[in-house]
Tab-separated table of C-alpha atoms and ligand atoms in Angstrom:
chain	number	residue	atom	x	y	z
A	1	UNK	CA	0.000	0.000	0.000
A	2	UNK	CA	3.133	2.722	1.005
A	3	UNK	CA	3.976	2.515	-2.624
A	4	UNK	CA	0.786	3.510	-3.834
A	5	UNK	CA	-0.451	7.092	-3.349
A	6	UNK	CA	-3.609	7.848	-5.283
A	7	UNK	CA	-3.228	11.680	-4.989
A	8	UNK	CA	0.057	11.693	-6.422
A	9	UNK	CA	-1.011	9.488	-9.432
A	10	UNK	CA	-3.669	12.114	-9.791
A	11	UNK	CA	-1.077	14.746	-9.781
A	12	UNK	CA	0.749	13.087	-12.503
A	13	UNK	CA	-1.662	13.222	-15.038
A	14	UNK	CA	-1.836	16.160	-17.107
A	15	UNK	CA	-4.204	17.737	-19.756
A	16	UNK	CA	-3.950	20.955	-21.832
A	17	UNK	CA	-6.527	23.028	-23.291
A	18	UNK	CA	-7.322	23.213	-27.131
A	19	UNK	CA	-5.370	26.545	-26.888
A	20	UNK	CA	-2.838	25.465	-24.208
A	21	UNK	CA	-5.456	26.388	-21.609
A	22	UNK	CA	-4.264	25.183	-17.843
A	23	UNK	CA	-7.749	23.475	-17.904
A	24	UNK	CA	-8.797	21.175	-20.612
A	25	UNK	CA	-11.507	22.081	-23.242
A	26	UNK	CA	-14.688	20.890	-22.983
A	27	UNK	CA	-15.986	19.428	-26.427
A	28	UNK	CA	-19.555	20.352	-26.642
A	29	UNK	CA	-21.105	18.252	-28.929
A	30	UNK	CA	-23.039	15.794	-28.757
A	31	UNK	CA	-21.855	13.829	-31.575
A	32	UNK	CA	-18.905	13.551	-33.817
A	33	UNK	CA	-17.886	13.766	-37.574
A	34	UNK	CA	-16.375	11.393	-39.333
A	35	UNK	CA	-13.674	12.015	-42.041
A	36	UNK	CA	-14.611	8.272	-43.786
A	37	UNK	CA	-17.529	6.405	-43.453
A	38	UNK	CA	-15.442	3.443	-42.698
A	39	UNK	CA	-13.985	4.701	-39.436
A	40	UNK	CA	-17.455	5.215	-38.585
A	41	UNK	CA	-18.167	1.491	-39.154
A	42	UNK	CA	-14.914	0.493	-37.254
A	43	UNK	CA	-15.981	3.223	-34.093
A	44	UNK	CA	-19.399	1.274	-34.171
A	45	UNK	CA	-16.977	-2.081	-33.746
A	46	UNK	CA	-15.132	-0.645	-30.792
A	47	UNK	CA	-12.142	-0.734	-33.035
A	48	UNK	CA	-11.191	2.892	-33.309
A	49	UNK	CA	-8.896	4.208	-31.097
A	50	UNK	CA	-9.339	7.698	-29.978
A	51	UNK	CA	-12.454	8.370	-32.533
A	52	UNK	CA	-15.409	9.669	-30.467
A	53	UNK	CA	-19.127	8.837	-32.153
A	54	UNK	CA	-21.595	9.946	-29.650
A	55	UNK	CA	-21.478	11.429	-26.041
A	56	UNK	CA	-23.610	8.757	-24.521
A	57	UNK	CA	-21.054	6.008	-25.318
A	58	UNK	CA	-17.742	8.367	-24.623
A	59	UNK	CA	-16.932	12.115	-24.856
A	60	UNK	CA	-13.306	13.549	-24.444
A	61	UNK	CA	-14.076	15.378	-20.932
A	62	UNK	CA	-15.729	12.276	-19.460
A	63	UNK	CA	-12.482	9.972	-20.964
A	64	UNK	CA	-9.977	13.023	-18.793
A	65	UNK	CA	-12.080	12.692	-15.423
A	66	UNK	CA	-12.438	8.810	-16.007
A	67	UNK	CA	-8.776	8.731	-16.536
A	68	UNK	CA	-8.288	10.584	-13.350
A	69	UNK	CA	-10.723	8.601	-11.319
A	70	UNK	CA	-8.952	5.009	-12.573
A	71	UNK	CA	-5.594	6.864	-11.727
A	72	UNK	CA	-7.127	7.356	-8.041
A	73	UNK	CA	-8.150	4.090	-7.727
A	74	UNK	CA	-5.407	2.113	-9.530
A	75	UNK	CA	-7.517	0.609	-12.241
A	76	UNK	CA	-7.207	0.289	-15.881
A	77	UNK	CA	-10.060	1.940	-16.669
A	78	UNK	CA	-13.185	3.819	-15.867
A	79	UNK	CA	-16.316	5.434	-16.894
A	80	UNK	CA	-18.050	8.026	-15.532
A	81	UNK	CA	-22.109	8.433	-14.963
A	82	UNK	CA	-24.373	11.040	-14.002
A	83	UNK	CA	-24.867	9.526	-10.231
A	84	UNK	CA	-23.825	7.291	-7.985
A	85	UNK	CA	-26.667	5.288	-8.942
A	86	UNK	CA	-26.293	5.421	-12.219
A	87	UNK	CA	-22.649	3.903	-11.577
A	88	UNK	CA	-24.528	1.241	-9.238
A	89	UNK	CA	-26.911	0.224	-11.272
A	90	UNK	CA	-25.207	-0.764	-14.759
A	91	UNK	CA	-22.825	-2.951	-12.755
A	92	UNK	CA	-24.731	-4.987	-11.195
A	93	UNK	CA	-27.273	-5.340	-14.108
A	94	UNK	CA	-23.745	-6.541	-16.073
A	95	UNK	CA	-22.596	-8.678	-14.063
A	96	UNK	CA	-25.586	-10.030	-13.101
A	97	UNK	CA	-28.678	-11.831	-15.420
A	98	UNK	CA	-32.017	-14.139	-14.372
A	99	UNK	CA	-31.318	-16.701	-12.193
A	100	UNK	CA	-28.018	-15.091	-10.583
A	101	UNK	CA	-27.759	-13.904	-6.673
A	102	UNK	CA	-25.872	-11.547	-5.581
A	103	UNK	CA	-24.767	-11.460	-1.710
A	104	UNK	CA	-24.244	-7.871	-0.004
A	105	UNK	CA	-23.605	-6.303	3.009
A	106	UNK	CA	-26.869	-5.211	4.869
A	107	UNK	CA	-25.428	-1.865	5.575
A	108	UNK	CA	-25.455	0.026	2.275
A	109	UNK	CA	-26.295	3.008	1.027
A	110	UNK	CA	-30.284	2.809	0.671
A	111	UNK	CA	-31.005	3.560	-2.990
A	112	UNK	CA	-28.374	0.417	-3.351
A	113	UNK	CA	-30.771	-1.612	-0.847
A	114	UNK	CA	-33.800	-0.379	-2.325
A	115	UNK	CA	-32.368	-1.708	-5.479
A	116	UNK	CA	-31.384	-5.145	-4.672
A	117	UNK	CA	-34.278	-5.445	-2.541
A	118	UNK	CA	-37.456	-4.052	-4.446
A	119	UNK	CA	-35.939	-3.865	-8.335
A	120	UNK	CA	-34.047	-6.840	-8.969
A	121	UNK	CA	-35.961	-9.059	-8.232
A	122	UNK	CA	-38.200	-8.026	-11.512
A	123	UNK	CA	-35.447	-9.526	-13.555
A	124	UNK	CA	-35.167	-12.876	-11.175
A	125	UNK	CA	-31.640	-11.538	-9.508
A	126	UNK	CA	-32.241	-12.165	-5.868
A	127	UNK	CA	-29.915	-10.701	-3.179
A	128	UNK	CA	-28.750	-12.266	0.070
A	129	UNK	CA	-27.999	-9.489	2.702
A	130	UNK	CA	-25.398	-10.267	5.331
A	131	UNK	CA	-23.387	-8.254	8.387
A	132	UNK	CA	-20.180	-8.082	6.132
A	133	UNK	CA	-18.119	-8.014	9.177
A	134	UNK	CA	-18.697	-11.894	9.440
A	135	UNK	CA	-16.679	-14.045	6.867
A	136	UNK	CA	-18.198	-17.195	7.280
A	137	UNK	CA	-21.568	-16.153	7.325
A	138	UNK	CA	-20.673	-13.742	4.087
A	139	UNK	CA	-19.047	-17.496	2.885
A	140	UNK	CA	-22.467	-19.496	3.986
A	141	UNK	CA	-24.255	-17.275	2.031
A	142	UNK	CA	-22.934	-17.822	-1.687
A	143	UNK	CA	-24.183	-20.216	-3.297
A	144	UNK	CA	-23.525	-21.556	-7.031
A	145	UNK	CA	-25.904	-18.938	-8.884
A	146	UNK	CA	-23.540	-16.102	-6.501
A	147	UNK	CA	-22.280	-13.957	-9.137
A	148	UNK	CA	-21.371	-10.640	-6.923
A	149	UNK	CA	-20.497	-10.296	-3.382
A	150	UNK	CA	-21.426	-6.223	-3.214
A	151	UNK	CA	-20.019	-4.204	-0.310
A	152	UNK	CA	-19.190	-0.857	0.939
A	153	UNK	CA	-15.437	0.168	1.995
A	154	UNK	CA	-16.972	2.027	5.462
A	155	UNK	CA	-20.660	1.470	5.578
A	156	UNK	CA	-23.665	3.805	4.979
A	157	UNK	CA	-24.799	4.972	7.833
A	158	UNK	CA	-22.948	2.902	10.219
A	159	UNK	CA	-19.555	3.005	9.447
A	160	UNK	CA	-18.513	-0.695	9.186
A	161	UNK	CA	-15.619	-1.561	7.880
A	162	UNK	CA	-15.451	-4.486	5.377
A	163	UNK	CA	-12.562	-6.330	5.234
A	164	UNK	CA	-11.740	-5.625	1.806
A	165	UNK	CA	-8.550	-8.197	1.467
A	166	UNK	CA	-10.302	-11.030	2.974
A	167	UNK	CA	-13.643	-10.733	1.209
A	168	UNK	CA	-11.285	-10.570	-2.125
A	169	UNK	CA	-9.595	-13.486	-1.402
A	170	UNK	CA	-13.403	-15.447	-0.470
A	171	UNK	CA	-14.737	-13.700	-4.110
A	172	UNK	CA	-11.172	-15.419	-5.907
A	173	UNK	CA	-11.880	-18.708	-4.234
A	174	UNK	CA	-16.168	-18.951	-5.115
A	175	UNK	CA	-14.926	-17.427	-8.597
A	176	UNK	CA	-17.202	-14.118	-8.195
A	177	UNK	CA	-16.828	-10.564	-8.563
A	178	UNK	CA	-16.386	-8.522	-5.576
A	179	UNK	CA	-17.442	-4.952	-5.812
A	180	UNK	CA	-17.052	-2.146	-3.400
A	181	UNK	CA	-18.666	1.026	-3.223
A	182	UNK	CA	-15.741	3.182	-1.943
A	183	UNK	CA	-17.550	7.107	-1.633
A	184	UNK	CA	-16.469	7.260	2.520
A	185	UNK	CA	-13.424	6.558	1.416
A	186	UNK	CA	-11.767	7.826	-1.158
A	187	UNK	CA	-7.980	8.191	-1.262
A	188	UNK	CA	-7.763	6.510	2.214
A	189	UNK	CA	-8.354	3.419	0.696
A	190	UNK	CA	-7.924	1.827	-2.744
A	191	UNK	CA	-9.988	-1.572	-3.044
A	192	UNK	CA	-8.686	-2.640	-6.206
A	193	UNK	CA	-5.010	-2.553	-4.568
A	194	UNK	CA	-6.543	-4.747	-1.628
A	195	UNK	CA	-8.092	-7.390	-4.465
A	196	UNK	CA	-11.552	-6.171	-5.429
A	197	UNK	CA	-12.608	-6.243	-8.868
A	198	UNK	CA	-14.472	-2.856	-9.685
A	199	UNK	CA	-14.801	0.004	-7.223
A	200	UNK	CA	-17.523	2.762	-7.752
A	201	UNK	CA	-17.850	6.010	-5.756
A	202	UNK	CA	-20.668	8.392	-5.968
A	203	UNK	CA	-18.845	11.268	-6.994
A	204	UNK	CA	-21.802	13.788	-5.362
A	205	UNK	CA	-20.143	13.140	-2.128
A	206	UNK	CA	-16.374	13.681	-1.321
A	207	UNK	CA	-14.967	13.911	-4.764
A	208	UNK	CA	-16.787	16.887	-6.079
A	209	UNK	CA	-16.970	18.262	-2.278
A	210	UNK	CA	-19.499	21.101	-3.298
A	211	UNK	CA	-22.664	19.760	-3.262
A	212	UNK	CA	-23.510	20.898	-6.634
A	213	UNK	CA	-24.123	18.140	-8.627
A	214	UNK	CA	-24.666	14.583	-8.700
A	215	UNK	CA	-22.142	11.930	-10.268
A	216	UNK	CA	-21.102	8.246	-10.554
A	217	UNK	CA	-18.055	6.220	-11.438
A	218	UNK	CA	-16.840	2.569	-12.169
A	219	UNK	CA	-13.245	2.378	-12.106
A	220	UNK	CA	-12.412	-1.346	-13.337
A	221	UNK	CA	-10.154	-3.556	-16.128
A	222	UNK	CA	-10.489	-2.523	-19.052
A	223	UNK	CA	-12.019	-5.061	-20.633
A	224	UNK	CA	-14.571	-4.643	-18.120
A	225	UNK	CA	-15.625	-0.574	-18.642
A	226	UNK	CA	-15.679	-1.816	-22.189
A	227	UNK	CA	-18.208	-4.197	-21.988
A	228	UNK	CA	-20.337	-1.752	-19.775
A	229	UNK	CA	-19.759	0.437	-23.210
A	230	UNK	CA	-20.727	-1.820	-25.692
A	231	UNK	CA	-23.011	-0.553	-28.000
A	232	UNK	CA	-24.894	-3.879	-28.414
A	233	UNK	CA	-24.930	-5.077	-24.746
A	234	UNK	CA	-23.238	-2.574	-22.288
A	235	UNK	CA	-25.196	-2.067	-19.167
A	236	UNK	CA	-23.748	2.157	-19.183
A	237	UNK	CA	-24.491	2.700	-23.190
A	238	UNK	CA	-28.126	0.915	-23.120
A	239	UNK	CA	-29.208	2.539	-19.748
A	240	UNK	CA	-27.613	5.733	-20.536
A	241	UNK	CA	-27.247	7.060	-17.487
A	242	UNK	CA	-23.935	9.599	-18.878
A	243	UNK	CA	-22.716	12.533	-17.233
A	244	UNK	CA	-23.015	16.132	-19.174
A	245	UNK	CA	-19.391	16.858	-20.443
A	246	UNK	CA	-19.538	20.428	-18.342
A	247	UNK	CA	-20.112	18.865	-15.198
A	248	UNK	CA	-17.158	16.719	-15.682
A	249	UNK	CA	-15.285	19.545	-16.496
A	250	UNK	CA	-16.362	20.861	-12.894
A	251	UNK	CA	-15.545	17.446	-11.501
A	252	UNK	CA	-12.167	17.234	-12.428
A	253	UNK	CA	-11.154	20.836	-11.154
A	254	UNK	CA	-12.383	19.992	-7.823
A	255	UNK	CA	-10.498	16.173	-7.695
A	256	UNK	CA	-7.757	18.593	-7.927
A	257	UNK	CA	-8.166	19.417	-4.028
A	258	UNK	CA	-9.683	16.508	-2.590
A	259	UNK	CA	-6.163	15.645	-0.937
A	260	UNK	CA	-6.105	18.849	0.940
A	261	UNK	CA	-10.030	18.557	1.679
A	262	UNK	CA	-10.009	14.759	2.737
A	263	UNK	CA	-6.778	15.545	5.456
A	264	UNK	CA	-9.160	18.321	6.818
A	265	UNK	CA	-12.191	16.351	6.813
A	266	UNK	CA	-10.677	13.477	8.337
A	267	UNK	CA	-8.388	15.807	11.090
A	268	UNK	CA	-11.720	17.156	12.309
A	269	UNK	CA	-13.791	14.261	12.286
A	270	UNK	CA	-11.032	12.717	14.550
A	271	UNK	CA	-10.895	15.914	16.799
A	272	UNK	CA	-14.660	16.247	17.379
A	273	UNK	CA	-15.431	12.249	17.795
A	274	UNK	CA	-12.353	12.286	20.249
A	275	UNK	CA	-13.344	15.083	22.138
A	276	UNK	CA	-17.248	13.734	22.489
A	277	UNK	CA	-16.430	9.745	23.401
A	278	UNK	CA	-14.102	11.798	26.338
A	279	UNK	CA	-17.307	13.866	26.682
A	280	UNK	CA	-18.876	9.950	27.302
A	281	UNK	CA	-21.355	10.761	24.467
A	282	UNK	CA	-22.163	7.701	22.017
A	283	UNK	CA	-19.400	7.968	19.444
A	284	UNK	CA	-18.822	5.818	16.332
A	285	UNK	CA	-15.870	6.815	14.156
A	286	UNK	CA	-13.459	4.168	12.813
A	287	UNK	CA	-10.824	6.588	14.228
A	288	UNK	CA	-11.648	5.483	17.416
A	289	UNK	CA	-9.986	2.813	19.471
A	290	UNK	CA	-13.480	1.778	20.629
A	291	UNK	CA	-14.648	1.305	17.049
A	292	UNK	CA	-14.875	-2.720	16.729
A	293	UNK	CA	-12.920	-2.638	13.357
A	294	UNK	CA	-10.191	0.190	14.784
A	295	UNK	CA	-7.410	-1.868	13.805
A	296	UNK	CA	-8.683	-3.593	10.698
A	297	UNK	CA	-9.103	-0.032	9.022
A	298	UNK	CA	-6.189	1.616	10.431
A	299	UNK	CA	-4.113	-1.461	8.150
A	300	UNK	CA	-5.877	-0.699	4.760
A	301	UNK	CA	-5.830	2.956	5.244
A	302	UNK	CA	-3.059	4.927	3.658
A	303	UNK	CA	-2.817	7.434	6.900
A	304	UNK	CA	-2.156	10.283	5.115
A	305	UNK	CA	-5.611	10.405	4.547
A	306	UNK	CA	-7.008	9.777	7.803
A	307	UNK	CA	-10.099	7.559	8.521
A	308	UNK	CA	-12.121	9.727	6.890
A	309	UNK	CA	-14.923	12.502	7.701
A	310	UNK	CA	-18.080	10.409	8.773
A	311	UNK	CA	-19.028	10.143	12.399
A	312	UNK	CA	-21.865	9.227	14.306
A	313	UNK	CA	-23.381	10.012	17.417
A	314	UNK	CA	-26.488	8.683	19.393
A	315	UNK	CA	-28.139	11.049	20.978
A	316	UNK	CA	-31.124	8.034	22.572
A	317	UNK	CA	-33.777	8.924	20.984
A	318	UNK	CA	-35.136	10.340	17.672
A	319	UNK	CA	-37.021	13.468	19.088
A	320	UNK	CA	-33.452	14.811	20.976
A	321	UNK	CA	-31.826	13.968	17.287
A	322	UNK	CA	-33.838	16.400	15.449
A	323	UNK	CA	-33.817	19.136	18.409
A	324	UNK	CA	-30.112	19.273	18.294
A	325	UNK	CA	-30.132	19.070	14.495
A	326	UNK	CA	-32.013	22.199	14.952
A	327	UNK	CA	-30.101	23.818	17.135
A	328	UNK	CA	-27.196	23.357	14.834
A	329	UNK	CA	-28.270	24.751	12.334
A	330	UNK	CA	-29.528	28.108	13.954
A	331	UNK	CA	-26.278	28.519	15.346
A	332	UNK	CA	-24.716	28.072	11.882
A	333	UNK	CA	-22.704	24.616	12.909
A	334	UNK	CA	-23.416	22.742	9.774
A	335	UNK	CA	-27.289	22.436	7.671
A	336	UNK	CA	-29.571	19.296	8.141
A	337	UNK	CA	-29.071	17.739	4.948
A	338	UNK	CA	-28.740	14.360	3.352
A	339	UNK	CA	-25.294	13.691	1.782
A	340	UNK	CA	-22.231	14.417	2.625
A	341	UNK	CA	-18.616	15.384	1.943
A	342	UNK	CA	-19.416	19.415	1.890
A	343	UNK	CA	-17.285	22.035	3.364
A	344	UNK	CA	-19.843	22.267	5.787
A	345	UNK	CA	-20.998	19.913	8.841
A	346	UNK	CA	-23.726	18.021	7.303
A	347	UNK	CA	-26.211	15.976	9.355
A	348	UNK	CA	-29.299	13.776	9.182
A	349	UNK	CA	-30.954	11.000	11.374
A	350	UNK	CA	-30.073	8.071	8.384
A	351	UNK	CA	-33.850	6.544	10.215
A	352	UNK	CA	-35.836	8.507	8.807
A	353	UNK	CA	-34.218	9.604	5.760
A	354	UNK	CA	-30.901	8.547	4.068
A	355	UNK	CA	-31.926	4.586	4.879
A	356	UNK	CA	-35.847	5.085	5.175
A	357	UNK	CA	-35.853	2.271	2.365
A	358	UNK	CA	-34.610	-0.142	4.887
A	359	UNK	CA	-37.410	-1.527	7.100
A	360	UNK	CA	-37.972	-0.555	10.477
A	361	UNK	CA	-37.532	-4.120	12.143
A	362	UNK	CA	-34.198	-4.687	9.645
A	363	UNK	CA	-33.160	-0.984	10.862
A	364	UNK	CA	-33.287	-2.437	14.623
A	365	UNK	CA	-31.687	-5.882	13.699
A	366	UNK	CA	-28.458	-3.691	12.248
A	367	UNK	CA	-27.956	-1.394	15.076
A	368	UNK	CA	-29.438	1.465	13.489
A	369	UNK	CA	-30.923	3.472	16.587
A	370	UNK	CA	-33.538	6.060	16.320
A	371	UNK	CA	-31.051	9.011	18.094
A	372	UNK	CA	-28.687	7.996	15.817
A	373	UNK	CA	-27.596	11.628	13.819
A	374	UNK	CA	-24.856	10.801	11.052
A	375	UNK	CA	-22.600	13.646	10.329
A	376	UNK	CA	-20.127	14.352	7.408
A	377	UNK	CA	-18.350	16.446	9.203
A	378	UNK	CA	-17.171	20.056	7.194
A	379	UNK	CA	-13.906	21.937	6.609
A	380	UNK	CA	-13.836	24.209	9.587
A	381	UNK	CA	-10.666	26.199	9.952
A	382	UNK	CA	-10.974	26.089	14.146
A	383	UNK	CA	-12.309	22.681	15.199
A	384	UNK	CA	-11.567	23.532	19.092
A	385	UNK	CA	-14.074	26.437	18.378
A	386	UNK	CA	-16.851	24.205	16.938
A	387	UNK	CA	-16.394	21.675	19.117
A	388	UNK	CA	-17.212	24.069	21.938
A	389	UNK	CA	-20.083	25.715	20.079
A	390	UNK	CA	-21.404	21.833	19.464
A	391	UNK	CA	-20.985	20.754	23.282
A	392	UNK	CA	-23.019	24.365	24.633
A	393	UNK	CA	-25.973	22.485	21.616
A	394	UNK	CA	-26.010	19.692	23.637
A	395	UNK	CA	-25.236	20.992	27.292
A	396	UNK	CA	-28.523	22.952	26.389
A	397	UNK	CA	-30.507	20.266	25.042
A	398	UNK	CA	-29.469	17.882	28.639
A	399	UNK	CA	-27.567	15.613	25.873
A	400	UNK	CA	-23.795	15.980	27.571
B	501	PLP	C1	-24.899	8.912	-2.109
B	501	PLP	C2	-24.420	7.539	-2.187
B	501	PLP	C3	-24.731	6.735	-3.287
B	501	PLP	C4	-25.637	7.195	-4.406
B	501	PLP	O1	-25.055	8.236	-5.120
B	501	PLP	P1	-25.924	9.327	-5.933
B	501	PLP	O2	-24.862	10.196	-6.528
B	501	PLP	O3	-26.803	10.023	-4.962
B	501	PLP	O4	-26.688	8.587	-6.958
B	501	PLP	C5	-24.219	5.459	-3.313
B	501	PLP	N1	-23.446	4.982	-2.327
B	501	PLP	C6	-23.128	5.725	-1.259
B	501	PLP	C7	-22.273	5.149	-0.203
B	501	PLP	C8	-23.592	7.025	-1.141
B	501	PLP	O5	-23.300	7.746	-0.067
């Protein structure tokens, strides 16, 4: 892992602008003229090289930030998509037909759950949802239809940790694909370099760090972001689910920074979920020495990075959650918002919103309390400062 630093291989790559611009230039077109008819038949083949034929199958600013992205992540290839979702979705529909199962971890991001759970099954894919933290029950439940074992790095909302490098090696030995959904975590970790086969991040969240837009990626082999390509059977190219070349554009500036952002997200997220567990409030951050997979994460992370800018806290009960939501956001300490990876504190009760989808009787079975308030947690200059304006929220409320 010390040998491979994602933000310097991001670094490395450079592009120049039709006119020698600092930034590249976005081609605005949505499709492409051809100087023979017969490299048009070949580009239809997936035979020529560099020709572009239409944006929904490839456009030059979406080939720079997928170049970036697979850079980041250590991967041949990737392709970019207009959400996480629409990264999601195309993958598993790939890799997965009638009659296959997939097995995932329990805790994912809901629109992924609602997916697996309500969608799939349409097309006779049925899902098996485990507690990912448990290799032998993750091993019990793959059977011989098991095409994908589907996980996230750090978990939506709970922040478990999936042992990336063992669930790899169980995916190798069953002959499946193991894919992670890495948004919590990108730059601290790189699942490809740990063994896992395709790694997608919603790009809404850390990456583009400005809350601006929604956006998706698959970073993967080659051979594999081709086939999501194809024009005759690719899972991206038939759903269509592309990203605009100006928001890539966007995108790509802002990967620019997400070194410098991730250190301060993480530094803060460790300062405040220090500082509250000391408090003896209800702390989960996988920073912690308390956290059950402390020392699991702290060997796949690449420290620079930190372990990363999600916390949780449980405040006991759902009523106190939104009160001090509230009160944070009248005193200007962050908004009450789904999503996350925003300069600013962000924070939601995952309950009742971000993982509504999941029943409330599978909600209890996975730990996922009704004070529980998950919060990405912003780029604030003094964390001492809002720490102390975060603890007088809470003295006030009786919470600490
Ligand atoms: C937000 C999120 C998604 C979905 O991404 P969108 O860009 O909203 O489509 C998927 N996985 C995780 C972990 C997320 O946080």
């Amino acid at each position: 892992m010390s040998q491979f630093n994602p933000a310097d291989k991001i670094q490395d790559l450079q592009y120049f602008g039709e006119f020698g611009g600092v930034n590249p230039s976005i081609s605005d077109s949505s499709t492409y003229t051809f100087l023979s008819a017969k490299t048009m038949f070949d580009t239809f083949e997936g035979n020529a090289e560099g020709c572009y034929l239409y944006s929904r199958h490839s456009s030059p600013m979406n080939l720079y930030l997928g170049q970036a992205l697979a850079a980041m992540e250590g991967t041949e290839a990737a392709n970019v998509a207009a959400s996480g979702m629409g990264a999601i979705t195309p993958v598993l529909l790939q890799l997965c037909g009638a009659g296959d199962h997939i097995v995932s971890s329990r805790t994912i991001y809901g629109g992924t759950y609602a997916f697996l759970k309500n969608f799939t099954p349409k097309f006779n894919i049925s899902t098996t949802f485990v507690d990912i933290t448990k290799l032998d029950v993750v091993e019990a439940a793959i059977t011989p239809n098991t095409k994908v074992l589907y996980c996230e790095t750090v978990s939506n909302p709970l922040l478990e940790v999936a042992d990336i490098e063992s669930l790899a090696k169980l995916a190798k030995k069953h002959n499946i694909k193991l894919v992670v959904d890495n948004t919590f975590s990108p730059l601290s970790v790189a699942p490809v370099q740990l063994g896992a086969d395709v790694v997608i991040h919603s790009l809404t969240k850390f990456i583009n760090g400005s809350s601006d837009t929604v956006g998706g990626v698959i970073c993967g082999t080659q051979q594999f972001i081709d086939d999501l390509r194809n024009v005759n059977n690719g899972a991206s190219m038939l759903l269509g689910p592309t990203m605009d070349s100006l928001r890539s554009a966007s995108i790509l500036k802002n990967l620019r920074t997400l070194h410098i952002r991730m250190k301060q997200h993480s530094h803060n997220a460790m300062y405040l979920s220090q500082k509250f567990e000391q408090d003896g409030l209800k702390v989960v951050y996988p920073g912690l020495e308390s956290h059950p997979s402390h020392n699991l994460y702290k060997g796949m992370i690449n420290p620079e990075y930190g372990f990363g800018g999600m916390m949780t806290i449980d405040v006991g009960s759902l009523d106190k959650a939104n009160e001090l939501m509230e009160l944070m956001q009248n005193k200007n300490l962050g908004y009450l918002a789904v999503s996350l990876g925003f300069y600013k504190t962000l924070f939601s009760a995952p309950g009742t919103s971000t993982s509504s989808e999941i029943p409330l009787e599978e909600q209890k079975e996975m730990g996922l309390t009704d004070g529980l308030i998950r919060m990405s947690i912003g780029l604030d200059n003094d964390i001492e400062r809002t720490y102390q304006m975060m603890k007088a929220c809470m003295n006030e409320l009786g919470i600490l």
